[in-house]
Coordinates of C-alpha atoms and ligand atoms in Angstrom, one line a residue:
X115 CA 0.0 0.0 0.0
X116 CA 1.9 3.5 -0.5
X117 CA 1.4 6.3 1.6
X118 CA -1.2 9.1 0.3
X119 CA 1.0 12.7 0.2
X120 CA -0.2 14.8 2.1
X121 CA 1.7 17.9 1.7
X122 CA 4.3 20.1 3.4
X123 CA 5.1 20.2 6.9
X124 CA 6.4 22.9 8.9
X125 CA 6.8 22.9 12.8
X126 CA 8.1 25.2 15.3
X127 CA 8.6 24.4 18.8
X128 CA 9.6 26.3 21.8
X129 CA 10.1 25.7 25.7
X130 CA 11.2 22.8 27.6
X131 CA 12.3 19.2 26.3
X132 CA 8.6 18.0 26.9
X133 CA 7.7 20.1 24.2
X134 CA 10.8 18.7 22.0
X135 CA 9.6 15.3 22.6
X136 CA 5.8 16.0 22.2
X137 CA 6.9 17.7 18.5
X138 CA 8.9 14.7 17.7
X139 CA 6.1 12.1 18.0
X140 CA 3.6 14.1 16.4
X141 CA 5.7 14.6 13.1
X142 CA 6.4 10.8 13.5
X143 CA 2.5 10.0 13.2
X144 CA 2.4 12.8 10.3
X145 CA 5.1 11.3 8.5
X146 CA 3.4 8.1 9.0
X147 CA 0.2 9.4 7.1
X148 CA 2.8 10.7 4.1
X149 CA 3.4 14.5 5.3
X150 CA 6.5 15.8 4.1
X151 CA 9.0 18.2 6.4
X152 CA 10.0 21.5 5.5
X153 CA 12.0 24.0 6.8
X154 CA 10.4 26.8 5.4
X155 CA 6.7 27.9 6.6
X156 CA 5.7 29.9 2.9
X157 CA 6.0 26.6 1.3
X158 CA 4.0 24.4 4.0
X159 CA 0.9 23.6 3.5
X160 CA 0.6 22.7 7.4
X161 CA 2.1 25.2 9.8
X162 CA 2.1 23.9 13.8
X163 CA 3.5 25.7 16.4
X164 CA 4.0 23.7 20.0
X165 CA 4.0 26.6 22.2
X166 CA 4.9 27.0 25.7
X167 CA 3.3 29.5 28.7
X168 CA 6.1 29.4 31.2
X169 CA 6.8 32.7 30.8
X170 CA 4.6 35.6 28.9
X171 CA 7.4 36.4 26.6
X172 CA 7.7 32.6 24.5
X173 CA 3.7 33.2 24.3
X174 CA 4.0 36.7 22.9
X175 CA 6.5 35.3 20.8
X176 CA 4.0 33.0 19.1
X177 CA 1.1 35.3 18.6
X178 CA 4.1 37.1 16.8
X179 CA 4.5 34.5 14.7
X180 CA 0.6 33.8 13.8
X181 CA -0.1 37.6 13.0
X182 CA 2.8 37.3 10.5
X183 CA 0.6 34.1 8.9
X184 CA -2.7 36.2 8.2
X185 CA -1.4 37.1 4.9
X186 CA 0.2 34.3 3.3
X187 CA -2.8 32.4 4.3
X188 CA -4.9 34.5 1.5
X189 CA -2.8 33.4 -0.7
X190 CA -2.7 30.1 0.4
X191 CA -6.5 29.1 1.3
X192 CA -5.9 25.0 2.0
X193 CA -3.2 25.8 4.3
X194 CA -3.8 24.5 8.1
X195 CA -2.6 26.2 10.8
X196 CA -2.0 24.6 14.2
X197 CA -1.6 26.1 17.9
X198 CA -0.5 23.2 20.4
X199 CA 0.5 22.5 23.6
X200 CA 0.5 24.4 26.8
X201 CA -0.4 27.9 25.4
X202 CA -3.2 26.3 23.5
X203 CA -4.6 24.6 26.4
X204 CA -4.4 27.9 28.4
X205 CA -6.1 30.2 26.2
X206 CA -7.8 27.8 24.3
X207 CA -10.9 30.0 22.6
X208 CA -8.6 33.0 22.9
X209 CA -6.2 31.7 20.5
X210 CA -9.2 32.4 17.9
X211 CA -10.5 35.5 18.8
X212 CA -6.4 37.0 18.6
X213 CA -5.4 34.9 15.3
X214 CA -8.8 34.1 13.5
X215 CA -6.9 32.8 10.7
X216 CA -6.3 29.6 13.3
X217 CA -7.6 26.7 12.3
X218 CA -6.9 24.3 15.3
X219 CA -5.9 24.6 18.8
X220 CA -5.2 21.0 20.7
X221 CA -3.7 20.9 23.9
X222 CA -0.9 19.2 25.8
X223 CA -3.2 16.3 26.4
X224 CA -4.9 16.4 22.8
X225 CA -1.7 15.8 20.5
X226 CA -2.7 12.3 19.7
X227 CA -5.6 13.5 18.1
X228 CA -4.0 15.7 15.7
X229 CA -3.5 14.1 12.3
X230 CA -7.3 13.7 12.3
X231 CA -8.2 17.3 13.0
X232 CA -6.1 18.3 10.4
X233 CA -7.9 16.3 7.9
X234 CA -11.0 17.8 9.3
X235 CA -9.9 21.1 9.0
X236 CA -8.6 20.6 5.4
X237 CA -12.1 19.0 4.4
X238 CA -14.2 21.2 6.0
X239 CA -12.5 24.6 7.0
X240 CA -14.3 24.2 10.3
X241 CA -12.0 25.2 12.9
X242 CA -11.4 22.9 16.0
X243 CA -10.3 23.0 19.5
X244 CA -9.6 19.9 21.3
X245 CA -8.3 20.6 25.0
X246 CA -8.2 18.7 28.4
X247 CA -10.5 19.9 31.1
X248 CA -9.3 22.2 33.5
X249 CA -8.4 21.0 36.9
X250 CA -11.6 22.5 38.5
X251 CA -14.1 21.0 36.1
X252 CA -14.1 17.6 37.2
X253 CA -12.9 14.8 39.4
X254 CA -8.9 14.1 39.9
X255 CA -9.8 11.0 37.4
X256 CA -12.1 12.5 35.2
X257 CA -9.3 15.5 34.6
X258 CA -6.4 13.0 35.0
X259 CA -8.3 11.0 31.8
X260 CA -9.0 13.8 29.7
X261 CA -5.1 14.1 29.5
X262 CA -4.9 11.5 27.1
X263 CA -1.2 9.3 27.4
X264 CA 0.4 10.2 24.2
X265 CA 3.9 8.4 23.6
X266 CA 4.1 6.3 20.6
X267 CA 6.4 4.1 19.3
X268 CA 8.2 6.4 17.1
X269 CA 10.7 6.9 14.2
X270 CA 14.6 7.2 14.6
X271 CA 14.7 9.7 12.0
X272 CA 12.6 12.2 13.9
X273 CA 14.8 12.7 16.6
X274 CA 17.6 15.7 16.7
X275 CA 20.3 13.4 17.2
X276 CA 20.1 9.4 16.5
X277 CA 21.8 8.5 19.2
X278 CA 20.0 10.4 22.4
X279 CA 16.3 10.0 22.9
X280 CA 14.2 11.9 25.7
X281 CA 11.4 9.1 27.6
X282 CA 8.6 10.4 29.4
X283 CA 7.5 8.5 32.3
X284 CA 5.7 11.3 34.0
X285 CA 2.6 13.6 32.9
X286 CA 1.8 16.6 34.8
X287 CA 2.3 18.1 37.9
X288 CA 0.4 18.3 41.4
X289 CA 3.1 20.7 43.3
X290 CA 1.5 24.1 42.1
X291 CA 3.9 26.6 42.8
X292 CA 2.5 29.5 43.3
X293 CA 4.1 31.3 40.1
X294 CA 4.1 28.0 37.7
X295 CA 1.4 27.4 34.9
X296 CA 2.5 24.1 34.2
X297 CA -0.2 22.0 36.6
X298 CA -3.0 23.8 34.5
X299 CA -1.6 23.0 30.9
X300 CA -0.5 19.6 31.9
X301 CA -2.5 18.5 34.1
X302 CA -2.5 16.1 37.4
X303 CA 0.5 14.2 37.9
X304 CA 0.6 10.8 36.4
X305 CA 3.6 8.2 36.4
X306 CA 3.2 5.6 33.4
X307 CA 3.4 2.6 33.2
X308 CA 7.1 0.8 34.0
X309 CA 6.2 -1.7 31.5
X310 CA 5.5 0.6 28.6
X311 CA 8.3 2.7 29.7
X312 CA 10.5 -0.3 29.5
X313 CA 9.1 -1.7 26.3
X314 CA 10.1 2.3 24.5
X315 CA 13.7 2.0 25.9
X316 CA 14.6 -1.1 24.4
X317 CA 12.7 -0.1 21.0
X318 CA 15.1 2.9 21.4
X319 CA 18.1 0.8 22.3
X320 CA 17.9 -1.8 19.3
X321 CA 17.6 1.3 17.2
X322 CA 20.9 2.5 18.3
X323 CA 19.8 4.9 21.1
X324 CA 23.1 4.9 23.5
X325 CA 21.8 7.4 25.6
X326 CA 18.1 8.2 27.3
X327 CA 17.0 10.9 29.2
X328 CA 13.8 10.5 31.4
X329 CA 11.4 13.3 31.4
X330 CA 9.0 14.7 33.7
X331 CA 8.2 18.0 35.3
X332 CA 9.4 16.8 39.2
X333 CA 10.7 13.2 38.1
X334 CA 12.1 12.0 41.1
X335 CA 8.3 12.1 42.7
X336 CA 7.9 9.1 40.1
X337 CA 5.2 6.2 42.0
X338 CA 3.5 3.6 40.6
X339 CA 2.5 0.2 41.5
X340 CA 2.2 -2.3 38.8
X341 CA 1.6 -6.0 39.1
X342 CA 1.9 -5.5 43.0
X343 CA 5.2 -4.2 42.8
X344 CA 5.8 -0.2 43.7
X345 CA 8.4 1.5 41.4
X346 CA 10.4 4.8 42.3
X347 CA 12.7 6.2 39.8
X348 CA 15.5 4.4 41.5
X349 CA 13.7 1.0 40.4
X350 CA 13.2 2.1 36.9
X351 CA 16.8 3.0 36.9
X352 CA 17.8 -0.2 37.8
X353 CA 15.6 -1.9 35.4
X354 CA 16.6 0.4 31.9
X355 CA 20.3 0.7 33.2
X356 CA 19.8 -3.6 32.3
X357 CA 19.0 -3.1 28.6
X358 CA 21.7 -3.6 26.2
X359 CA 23.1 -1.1 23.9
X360 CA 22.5 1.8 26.5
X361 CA 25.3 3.8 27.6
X362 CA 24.1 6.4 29.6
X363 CA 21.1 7.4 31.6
X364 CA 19.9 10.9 32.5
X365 CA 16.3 12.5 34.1
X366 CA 15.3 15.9 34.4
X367 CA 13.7 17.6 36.5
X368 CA 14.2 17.1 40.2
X369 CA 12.0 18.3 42.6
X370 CA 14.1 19.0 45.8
X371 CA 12.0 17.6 48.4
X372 CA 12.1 14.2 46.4
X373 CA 15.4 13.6 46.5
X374 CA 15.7 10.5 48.2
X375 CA 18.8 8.4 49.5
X376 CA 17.6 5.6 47.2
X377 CA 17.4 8.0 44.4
X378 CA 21.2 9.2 45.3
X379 CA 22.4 5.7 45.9
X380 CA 21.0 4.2 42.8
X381 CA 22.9 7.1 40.6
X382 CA 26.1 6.3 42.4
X383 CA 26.1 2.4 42.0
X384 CA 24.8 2.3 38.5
X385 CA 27.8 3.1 36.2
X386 CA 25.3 4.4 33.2
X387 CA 24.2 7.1 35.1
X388 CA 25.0 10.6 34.2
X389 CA 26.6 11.9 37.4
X390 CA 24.7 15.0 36.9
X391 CA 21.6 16.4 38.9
X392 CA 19.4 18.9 37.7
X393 CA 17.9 20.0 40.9
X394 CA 16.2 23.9 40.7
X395 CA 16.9 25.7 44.2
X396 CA 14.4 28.5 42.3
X397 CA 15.3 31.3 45.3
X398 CA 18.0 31.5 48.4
X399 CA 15.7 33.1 50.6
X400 CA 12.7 31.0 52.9
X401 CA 10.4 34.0 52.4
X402 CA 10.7 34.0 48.9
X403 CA 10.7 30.0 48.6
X404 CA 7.3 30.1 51.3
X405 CA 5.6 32.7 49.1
X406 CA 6.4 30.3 46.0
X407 CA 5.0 27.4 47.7
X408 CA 8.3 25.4 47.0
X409 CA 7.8 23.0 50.4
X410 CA 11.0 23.9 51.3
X411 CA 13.6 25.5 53.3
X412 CA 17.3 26.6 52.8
X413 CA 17.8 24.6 55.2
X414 CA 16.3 21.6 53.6
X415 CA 18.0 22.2 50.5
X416 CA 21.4 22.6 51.9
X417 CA 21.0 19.0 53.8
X418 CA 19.7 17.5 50.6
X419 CA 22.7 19.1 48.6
X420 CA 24.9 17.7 51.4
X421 CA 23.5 14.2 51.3
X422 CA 23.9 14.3 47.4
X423 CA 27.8 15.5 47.7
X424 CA 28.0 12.8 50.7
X425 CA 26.9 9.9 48.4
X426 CA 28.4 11.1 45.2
X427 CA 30.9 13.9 45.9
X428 CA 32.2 13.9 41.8
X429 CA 28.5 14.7 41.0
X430 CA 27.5 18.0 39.2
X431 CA 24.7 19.7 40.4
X432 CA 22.5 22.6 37.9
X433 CA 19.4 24.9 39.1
X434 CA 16.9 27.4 38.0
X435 CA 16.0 30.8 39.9
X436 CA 13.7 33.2 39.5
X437 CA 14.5 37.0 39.9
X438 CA 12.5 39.5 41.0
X439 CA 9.3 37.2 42.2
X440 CA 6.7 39.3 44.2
X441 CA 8.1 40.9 46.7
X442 CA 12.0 40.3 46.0
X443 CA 14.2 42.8 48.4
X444 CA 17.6 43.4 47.4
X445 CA 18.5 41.1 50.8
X446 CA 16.0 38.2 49.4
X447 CA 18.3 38.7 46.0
X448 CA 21.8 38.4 47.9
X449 CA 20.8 35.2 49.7
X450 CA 20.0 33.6 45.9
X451 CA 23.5 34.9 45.4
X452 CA 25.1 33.6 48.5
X453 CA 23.1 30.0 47.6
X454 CA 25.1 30.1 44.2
X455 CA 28.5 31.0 46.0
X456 CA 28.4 27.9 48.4
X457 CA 26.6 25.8 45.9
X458 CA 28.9 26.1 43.1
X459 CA 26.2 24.4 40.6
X460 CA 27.7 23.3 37.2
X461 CA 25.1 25.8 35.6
X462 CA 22.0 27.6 36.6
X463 CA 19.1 28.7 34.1
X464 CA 18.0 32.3 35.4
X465 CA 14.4 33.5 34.8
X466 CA 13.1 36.8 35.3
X467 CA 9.4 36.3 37.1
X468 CA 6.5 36.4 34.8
X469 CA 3.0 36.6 36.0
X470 CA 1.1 34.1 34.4
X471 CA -2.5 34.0 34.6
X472 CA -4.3 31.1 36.4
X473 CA -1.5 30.4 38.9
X474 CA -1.6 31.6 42.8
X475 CA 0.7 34.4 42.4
X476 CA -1.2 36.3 39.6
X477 CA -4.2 36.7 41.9
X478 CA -2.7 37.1 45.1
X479 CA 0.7 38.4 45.0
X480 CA 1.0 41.5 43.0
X481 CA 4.3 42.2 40.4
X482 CA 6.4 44.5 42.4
X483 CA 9.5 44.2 41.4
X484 CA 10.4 46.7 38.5
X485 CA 12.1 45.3 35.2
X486 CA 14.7 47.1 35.4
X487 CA 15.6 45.7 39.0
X488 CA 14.7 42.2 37.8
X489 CA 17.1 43.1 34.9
X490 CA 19.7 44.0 36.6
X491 CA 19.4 41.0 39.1
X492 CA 19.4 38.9 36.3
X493 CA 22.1 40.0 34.8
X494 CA 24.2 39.9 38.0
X495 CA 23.2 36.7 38.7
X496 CA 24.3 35.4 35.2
X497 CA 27.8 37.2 35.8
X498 CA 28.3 35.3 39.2
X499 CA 27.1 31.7 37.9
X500 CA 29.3 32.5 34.5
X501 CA 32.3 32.9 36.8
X502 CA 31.8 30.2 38.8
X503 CA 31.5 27.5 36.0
X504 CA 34.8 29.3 34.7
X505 CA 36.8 28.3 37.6
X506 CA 34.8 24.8 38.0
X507 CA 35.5 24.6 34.0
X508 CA 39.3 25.2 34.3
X509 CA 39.9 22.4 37.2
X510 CA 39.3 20.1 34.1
X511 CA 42.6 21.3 32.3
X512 CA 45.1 18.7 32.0
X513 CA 42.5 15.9 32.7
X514 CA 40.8 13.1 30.7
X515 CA 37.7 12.8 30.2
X516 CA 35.3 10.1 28.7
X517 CA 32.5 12.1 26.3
X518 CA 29.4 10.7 24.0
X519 CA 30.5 12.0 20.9
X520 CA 26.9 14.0 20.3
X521 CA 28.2 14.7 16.2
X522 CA 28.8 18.5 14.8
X523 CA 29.4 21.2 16.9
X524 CA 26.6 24.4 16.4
X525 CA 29.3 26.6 15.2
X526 CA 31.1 23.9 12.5
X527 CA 27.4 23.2 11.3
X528 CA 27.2 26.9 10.4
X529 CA 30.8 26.9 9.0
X530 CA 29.3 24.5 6.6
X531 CA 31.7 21.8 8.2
X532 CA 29.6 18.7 8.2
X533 CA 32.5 16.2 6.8
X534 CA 36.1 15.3 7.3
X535 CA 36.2 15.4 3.2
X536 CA 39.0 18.3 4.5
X537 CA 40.7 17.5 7.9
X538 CA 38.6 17.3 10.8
X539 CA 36.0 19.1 12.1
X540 CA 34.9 20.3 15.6
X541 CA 33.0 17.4 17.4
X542 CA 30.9 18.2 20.2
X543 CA 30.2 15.6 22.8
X544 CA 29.0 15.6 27.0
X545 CA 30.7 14.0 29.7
X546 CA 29.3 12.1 32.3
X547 CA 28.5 15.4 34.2
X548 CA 27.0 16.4 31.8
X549 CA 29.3 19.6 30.7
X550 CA 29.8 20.3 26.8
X551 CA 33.1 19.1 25.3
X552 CA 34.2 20.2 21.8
X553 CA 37.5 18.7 19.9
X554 CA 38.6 17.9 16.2
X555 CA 37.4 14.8 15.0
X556 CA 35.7 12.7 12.6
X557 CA 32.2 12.9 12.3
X558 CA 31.4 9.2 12.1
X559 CA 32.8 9.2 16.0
X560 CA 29.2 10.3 16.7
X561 CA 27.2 8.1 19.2
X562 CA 30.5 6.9 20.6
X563 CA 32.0 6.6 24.1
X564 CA 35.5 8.8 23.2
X565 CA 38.3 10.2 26.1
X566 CA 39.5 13.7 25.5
X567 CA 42.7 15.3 26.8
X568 CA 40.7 18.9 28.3
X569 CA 43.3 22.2 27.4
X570 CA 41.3 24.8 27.6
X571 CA 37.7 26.0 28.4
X572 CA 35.0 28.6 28.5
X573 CA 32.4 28.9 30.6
X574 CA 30.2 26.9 28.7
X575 CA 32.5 24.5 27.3
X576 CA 35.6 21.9 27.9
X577 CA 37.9 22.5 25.3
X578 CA 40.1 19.2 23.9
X579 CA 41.5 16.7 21.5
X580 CA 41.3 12.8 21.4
X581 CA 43.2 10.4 23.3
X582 CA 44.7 7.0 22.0
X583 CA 46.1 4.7 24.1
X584 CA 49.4 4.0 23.6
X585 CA 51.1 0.5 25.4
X586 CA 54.7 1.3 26.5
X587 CA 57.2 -0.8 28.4
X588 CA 53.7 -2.2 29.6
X589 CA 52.4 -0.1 31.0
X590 CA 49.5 2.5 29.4
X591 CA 49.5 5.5 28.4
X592 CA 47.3 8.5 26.8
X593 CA 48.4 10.2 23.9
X594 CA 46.8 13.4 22.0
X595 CA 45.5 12.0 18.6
X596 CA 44.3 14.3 15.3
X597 CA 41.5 11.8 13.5
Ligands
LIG208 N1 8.2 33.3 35.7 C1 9.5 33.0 35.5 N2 10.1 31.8 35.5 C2 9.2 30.8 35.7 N3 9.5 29.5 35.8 C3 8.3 28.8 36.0 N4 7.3 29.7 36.0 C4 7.9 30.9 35.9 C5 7.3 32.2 35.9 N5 6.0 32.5 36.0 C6 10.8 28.9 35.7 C7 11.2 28.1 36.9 C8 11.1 26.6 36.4 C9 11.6 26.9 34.9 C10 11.2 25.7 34.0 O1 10.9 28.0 34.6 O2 12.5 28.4 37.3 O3 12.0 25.8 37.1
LIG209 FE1 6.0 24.3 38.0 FE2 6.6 23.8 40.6 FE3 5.5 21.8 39.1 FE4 8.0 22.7 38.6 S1 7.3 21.7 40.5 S2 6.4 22.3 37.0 S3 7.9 24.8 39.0 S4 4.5 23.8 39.7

């Protein structure tokens, strides 16, 4: 039977790795039903944008986007246009009444029904909205059902890289921070199934996956019992760390108060396991963190960071903050600062606050801060947590270590470097705690385990070049090696 064409695809996705994941197994089904990719959106005849409401700015961003479609879709009547994930489960309706020239908005739980609605919308030129109910309009079940589980077996070609896949085994989330949209757009938290999860990595290993990263929004609360047997993440690390063909094993993202000794122990005795803990501290201050609603102190967080360096003192830890949340002195600000100071995490993602509607902070708490300040605290914050992974960075020159090759660096992609048909060509790759490497090699190194001799660094990045080993008098040695 051949596949009917369907036309060209273009997709555009922005926030978190949920998102990336969601995007890839819905262009897997529409590939399935003979949609063809494109990169460019005046010569699709399907336009989707998976959107993201963590913070106004990516949402303002979209309708951006969409107001630059009205035209071309005069000139382009059959074209479908498509507003998912958490932004069109948020606003929903709204999504019409600012870009009428929508044809469907499906939410976070909805995406499985999207290669139907688009052939509904093509046929008919009826628009459709297909979202989850909100968390108020029914029972925990009833809500938790109308989040439909959508992860597919999927394609290898649809991922970014071959050789690293993203797993979810969590939906949702039930912590509502007061500032964070995220348990209205995807709903109540749900932990699937360890056999399906199971099942998807060894699909993934057999077609040459070597590493998986778990996903869910606070992944360390992961519970479930199946067949009589309870499962925490620690248990479904054991079980995937098992499966042939893997190499490493990564989840994101921790919720502090989860952090258990099982958790910490089962990273430390399973060698696949990235020695690197994502594990967002979001402010240094207890007002602050009590006004959030994080169900935590400084206190708390400082004896879970301890029991973390305790069990695994190589291991490199990475948060998020928020600046300028309601109410932020400039002594609430310091103590975020002085958290980063005796922390030393490998990185930390820095968010001005943004009201969002529907969350406990929009109503309640009002926006005090002033962009400017917020700005500012940002930007000081960035300096310090720049420096810091500087000097953490530079303790790795003169020292070995062992990297998945990832393929192409960004920057040699955009030189046009893509082969070694001239030399080598800069290789970018992560160690096992999890900071960026990049180093002259050969491209076909990608999706292998490779040691690199670190001279240099950034911030950001280790700087390198390939070891070989090299047998002497008997005993071994590493040498520098151009591929
Ligand atoms: N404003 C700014 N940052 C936010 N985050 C979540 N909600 C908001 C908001 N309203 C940040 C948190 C979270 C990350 C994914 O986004 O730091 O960990
Ligand atoms: Fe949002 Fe808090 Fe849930 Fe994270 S834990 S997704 S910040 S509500």
């Amino acid at each position: 039977m051949t596949t009917p064409h369907n036309g060209k695809l273009y997709i555009e996705t922005v926030g978190c790795q949920m998102n990336m994941l969601d995007s890839e197994l819905v262009v897997a089904a529409l590939r399935k039903q003979g949609y063809e990719l494109t990169g460019d959106v005046a010569a699709a005849d399907t336009v989707l944008f998976n959107t993201c409401s963590v913070r106004e700015h990516a949402e303002h961003k979209i309708y951006s986007a969409l107001g630059r479609l009205k035209f071309s879709k005069q000139t382009r009547p059959q074209q479908v246009i498509g507003v998912l994930g958490c932004m069109a489960q948020k606003d929903q309706e709204l999504v019409f009444q600012r870009a009428p020239h929508v044809d469907l908005v499906v939410g976070t739980g909805q995406l499985g029904e999207i290669p139907r609605l688009i052939a509904e919308a093509r046929g008919t030129r009826q628009r459709s909205l297909a979202v989850s109910l909100d968390r108020r309009e029914g029972t925990r079940m009833e809500v938790s059902n109308s989040f439909q589980s959508y992860d597919p077996l999927r394609e290898p070609e649809m991922r970014p890289s071959p050789y690293q896949a993203f797993v979810r085994i969590m939906f949702g989330c039930d912590k509502f921070c007061t500032y964070c949209v995220v348990p209205m757009t995807r709903g109540p938290e749900q932990s699937r199934s360890p056999r399906d999860i199971l099942l998807e990595c060894r699909v993934l290993a057999d077609q040459g996956v070597k590493e998986v990263t778990l996903l869910g929004q606070t992944v360390n609360s992961f519970k479930v019992t199946e067949d009589g047997k309870i499962w925490r993440l620690s248990d479904l690390l054991a079980a995937i760390h098992d499966i042939n063909g893997l190499d490493r094993l990564k989840f994101v993202t921790n919720y502090p108060r989860d952090m258990t000794d099982d958790l910490l122990q089962a990273v430390r005795d399973l060698p696949k396991c990235a020695r690197y803990l994502h594990v967002p501290a979001q402010s240094g201050c207890d007002d602050m963190l009590k006004k959030m609603k994080r169900g935590y102190t400084i206190g708390e967080y400082r004896e879970m960071h301890q029991r973390l360096k305790e069990t695994m003192p190589d291991a490199a830890v990475s948060s998020d903050f928020i600046v300028g949340f309601c109410g932020e002195t400039d002594a609430a600000h310091e103590k975020s600062m002085d958290l980063i100071r005796e922390m030393r995490f490998k990185n930390s993602f820095i968010f001005k606050y943004s009201p969002r509607p529907g969350t406990k902070a929009y109503g309640l708490m009002p926006d005090d801060v002033p962009e400017e300040v917020k700005k500012a605290r940002n930007n000081e914050m960035l300096a310090l947590q720049n420096q810091i992974s500087g000097e953490d960075n530079a303790k790795f020159i003169g020292r070995t270590v062992e990297v998945l090759v990832e393929g192409v660096s960004k920057n040699a992609e955009k030189r046009g470097e893509t082969d070694a048909s001239h030399g080598p060509v800069q290789l970018t790759g992560r160690t096992m705690c999890d900071r960026i490497v990049v180093f002259p090699g050969n491209p076909r190194l990608a999706g292998s385990l490779t040691e690199i001799a670190v001279e240099d660094c950034t911030s950001t990045t280790l700087i390198g070049s390939i070891m070989t080993r090299e047998v002497q008098h008997g005993s071994t040695s590493l040498l520098p090696i151009l591929v």
